[in-house]
Coordinates of N, CA and C in Angstrom, one line a residue:
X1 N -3.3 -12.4 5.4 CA -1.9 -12.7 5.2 C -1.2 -11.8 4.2
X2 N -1.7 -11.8 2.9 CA -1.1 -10.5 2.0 C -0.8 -9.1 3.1
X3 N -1.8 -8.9 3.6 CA -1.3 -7.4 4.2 C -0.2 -7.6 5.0
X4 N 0.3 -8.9 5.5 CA 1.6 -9.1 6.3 C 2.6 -9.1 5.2
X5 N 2.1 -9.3 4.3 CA 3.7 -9.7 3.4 C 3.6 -8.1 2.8
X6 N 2.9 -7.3 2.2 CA 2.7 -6.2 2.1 C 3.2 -5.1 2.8
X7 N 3.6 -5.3 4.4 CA 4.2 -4.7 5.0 C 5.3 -5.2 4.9
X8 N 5.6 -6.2 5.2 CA 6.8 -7.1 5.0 C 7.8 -6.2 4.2
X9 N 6.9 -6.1 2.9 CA 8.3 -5.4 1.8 C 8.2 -4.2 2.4
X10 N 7.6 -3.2 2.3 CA 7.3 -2.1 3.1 C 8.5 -1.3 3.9
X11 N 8.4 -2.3 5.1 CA 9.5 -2.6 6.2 C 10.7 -2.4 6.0
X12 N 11.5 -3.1 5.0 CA 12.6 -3.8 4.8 C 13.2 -2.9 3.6
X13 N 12.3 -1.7 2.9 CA 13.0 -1.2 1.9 C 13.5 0.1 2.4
X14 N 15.0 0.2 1.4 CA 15.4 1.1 2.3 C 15.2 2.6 1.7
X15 N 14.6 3.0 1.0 CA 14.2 3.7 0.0 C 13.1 4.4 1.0
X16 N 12.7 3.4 2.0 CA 11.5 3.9 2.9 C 12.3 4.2 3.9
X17 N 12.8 3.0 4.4 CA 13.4 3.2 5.6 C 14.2 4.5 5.9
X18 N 14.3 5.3 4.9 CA 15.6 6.1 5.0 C 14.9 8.0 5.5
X19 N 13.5 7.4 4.9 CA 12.6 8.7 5.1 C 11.8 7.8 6.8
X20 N 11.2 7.4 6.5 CA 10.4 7.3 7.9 C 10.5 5.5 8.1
X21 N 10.1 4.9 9.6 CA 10.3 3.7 9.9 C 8.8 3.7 10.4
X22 N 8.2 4.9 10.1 CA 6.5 4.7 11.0 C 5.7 3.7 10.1
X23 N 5.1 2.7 9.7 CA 4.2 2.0 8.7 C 2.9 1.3 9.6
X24 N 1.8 1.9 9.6 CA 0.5 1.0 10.3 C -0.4 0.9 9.9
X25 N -1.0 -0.2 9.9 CA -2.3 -0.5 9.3 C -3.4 0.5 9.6
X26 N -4.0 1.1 8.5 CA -5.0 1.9 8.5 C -5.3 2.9 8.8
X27 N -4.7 3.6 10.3 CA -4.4 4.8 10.8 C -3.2 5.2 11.6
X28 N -2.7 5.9 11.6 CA -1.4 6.5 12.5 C -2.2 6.6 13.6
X29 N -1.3 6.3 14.7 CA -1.3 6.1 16.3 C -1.5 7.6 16.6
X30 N -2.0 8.4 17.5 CA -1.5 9.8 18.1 C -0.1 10.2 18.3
X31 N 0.3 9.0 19.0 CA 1.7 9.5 19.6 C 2.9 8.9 18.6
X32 N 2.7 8.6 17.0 CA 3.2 8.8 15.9 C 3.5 9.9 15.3
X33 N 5.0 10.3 15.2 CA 4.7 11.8 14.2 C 5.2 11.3 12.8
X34 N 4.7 12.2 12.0 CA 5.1 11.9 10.8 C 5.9 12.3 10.4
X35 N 7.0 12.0 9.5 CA 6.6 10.9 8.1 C 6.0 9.9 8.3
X36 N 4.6 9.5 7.8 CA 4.6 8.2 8.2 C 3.7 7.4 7.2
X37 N 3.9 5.6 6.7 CA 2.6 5.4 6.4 C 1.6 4.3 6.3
X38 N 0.2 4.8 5.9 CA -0.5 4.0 6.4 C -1.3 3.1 5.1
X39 N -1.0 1.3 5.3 CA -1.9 1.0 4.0 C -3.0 0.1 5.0
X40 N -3.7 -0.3 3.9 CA -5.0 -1.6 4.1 C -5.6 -2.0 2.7
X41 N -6.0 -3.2 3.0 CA -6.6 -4.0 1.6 C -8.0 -3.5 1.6
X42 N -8.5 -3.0 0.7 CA -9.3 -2.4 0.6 C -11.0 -3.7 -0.1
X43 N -10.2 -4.9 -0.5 CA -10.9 -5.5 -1.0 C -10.3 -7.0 -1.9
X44 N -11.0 -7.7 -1.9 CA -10.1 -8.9 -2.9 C -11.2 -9.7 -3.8
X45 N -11.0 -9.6 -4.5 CA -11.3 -10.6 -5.8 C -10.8 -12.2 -6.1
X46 N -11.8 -13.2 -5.9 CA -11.3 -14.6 -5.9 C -11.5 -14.8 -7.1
X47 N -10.9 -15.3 -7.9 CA -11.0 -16.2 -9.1 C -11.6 -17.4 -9.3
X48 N -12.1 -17.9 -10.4 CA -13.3 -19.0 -10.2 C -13.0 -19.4 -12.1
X49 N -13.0 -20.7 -12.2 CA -13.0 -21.1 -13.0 C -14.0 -22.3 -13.4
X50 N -14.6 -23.4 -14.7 CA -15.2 -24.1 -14.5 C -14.9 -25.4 -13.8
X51 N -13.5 -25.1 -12.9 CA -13.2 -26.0 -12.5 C -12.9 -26.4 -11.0
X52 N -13.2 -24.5 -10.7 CA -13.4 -24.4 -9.7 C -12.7 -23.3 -9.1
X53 N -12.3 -23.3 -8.0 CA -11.4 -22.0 -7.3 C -10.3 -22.1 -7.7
X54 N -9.7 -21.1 -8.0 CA -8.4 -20.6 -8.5 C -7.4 -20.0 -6.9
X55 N -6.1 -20.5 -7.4 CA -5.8 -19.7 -5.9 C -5.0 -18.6 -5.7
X56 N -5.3 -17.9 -7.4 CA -4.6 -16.6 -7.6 C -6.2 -15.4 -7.3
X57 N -5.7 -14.7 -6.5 CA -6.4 -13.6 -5.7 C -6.2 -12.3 -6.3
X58 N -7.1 -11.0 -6.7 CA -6.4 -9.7 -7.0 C -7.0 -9.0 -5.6
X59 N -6.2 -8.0 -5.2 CA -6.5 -7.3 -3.9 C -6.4 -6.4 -4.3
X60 N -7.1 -5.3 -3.3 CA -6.7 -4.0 -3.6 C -6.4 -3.2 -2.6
X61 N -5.3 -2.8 -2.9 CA -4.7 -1.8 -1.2 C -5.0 -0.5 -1.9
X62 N -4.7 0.1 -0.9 CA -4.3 1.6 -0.7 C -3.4 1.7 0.3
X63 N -2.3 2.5 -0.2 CA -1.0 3.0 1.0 C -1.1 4.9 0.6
X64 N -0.9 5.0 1.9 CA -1.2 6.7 1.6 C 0.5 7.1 2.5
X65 N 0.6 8.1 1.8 CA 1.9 8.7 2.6 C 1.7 10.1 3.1
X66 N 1.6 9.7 4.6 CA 1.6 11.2 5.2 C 3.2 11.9 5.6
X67 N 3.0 13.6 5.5 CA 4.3 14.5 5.7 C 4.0 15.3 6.5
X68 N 4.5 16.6 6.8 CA 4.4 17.8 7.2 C 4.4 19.0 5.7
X69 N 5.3 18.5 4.8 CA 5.2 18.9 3.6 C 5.4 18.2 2.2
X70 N 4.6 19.0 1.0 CA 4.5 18.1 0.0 C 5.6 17.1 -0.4
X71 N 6.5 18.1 -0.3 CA 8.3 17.8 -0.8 C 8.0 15.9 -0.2
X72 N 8.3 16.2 1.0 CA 8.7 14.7 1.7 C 7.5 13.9 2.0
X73 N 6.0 14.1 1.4 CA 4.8 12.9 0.8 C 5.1 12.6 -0.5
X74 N 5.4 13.0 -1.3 CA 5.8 13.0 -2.5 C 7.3 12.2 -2.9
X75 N 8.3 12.3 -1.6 CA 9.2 11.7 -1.7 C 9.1 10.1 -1.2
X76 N 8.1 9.9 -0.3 CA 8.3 8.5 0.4 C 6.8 8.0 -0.1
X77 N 6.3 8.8 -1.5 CA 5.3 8.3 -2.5 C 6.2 7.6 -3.2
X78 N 6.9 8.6 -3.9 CA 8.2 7.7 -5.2 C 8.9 6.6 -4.5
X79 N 9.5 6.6 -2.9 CA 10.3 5.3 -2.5 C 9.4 3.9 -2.7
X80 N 7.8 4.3 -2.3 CA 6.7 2.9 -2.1 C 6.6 2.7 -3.7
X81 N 6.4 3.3 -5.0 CA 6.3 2.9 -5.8 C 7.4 2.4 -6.8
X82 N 8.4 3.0 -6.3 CA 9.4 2.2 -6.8 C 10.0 0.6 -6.0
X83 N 9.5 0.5 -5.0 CA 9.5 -0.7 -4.3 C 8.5 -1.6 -5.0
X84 N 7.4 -1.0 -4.8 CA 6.2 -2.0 -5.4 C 5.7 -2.3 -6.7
X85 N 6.0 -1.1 -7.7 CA 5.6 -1.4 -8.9 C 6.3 -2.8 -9.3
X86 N 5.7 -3.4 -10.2 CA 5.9 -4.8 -10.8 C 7.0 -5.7 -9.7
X87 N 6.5 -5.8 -8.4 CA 6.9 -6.7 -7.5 C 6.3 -7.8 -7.8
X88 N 7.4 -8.7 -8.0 CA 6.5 -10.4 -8.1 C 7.8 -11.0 -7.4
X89 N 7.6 -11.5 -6.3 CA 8.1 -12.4 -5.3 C 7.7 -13.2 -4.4
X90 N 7.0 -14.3 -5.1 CA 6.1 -15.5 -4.3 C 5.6 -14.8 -2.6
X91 N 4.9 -14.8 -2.2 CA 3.3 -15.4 -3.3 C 2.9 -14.1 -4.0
X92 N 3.4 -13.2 -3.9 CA 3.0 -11.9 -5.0 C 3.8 -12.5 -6.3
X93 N 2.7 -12.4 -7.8 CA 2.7 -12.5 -9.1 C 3.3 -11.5 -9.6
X94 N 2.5 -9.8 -8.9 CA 2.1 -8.9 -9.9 C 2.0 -7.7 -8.9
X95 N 2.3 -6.8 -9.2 CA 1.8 -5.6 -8.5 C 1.8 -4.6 -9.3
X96 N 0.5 -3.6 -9.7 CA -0.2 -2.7 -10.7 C -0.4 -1.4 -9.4
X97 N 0.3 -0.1 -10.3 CA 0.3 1.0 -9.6 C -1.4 1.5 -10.5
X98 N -2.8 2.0 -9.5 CA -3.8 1.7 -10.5 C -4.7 3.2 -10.3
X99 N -3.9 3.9 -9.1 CA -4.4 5.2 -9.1 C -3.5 6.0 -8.0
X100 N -3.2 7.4 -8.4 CA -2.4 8.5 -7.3 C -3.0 9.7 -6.8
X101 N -3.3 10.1 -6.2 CA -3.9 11.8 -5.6 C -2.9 12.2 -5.0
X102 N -2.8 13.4 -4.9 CA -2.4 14.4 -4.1 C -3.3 14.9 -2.9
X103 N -2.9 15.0 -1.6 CA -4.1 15.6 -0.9 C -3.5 16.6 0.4
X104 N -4.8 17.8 1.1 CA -4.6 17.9 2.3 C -5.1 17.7 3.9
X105 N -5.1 17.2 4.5 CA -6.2 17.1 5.6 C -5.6 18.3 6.4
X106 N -6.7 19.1 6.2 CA -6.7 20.0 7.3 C -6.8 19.9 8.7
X107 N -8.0 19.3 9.2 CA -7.7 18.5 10.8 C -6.4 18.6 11.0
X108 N -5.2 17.7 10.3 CA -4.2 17.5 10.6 C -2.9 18.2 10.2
X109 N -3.4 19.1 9.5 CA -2.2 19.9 8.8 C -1.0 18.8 7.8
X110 N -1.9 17.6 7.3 CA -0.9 17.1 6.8 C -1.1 16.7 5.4
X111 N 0.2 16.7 4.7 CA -0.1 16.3 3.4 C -0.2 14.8 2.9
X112 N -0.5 14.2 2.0 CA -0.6 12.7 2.4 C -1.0 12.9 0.5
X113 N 0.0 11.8 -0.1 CA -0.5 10.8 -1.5 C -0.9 9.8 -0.5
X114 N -2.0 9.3 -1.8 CA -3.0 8.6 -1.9 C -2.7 7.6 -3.1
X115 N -2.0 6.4 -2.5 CA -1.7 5.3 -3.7 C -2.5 4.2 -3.8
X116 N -2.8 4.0 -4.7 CA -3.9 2.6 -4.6 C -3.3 1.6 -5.6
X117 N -2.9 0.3 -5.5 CA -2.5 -0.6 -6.0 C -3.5 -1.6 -6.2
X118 N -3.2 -2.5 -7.4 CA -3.8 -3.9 -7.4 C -2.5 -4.9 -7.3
X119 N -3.0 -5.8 -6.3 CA -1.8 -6.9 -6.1 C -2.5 -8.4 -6.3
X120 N -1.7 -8.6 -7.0 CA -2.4 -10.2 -7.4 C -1.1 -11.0 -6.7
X121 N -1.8 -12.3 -6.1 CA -1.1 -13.1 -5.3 C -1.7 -14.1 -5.2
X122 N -1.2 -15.6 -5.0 CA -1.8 -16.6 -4.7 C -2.0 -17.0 -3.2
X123 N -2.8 -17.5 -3.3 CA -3.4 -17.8 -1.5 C -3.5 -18.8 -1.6

């Protein structure tokens, strides 16, 4: 469910919207061109207490933004992190920008950041 609300904001901001409307879970389609981008939860952490389960969760995504050039990965890098950094809007708490790359995939001649977030949220 986080990765629905995850897109959710994603979706709806226009900071994205204005560069690309492409956003899919985990890989771009073929017949996608880019700008486009792609996140997934890469993992979640449940909280535990002596009292038992907690139902605040930390996750960890990655959203990568692919281009044709650096200019415009780098630009619809800055729109996701300015959307996401310290988002808290039920059931997201918290959202921690926790690592960035720069990259190239040759295969594909594309440039693509590499953002990885922690999102803490209650489940």
């Amino acid at each position: 469910m986080i990765s629905e609300t995850v897109y959710g904001i994603l979706s709806v901001a226009s900071g994205i919207t204005t560069i690309t409307t492409n956003i899919f879970p985990v890989v771009i389609p073929q017949k996608a061109n880019p700008p486009a981008i792609t996140y997934q939860r890469d993992g979640s952490r449940y909280l535990r207490t002596f009292d038992g389960h907690v139902q605040l969760v930390e996750a960890s995504f990655q959203i990568d933004c692919w281009a044709s050039s650096v200019a415009t990965a780098e630009s619809l890098a800055a729109a996701v992190k300015s959307v996401l950094i310290d988002y808290s809007t039920a059931p997201i708490t918290q959202v921690w920008l926790t690592n960035e790359l720069n990259l190239f995939e040759a295969e594909t001649e594309l440039h693509r950041v590499l953002l990885q977030f922690t999102v803490w949220h209650i489940e």
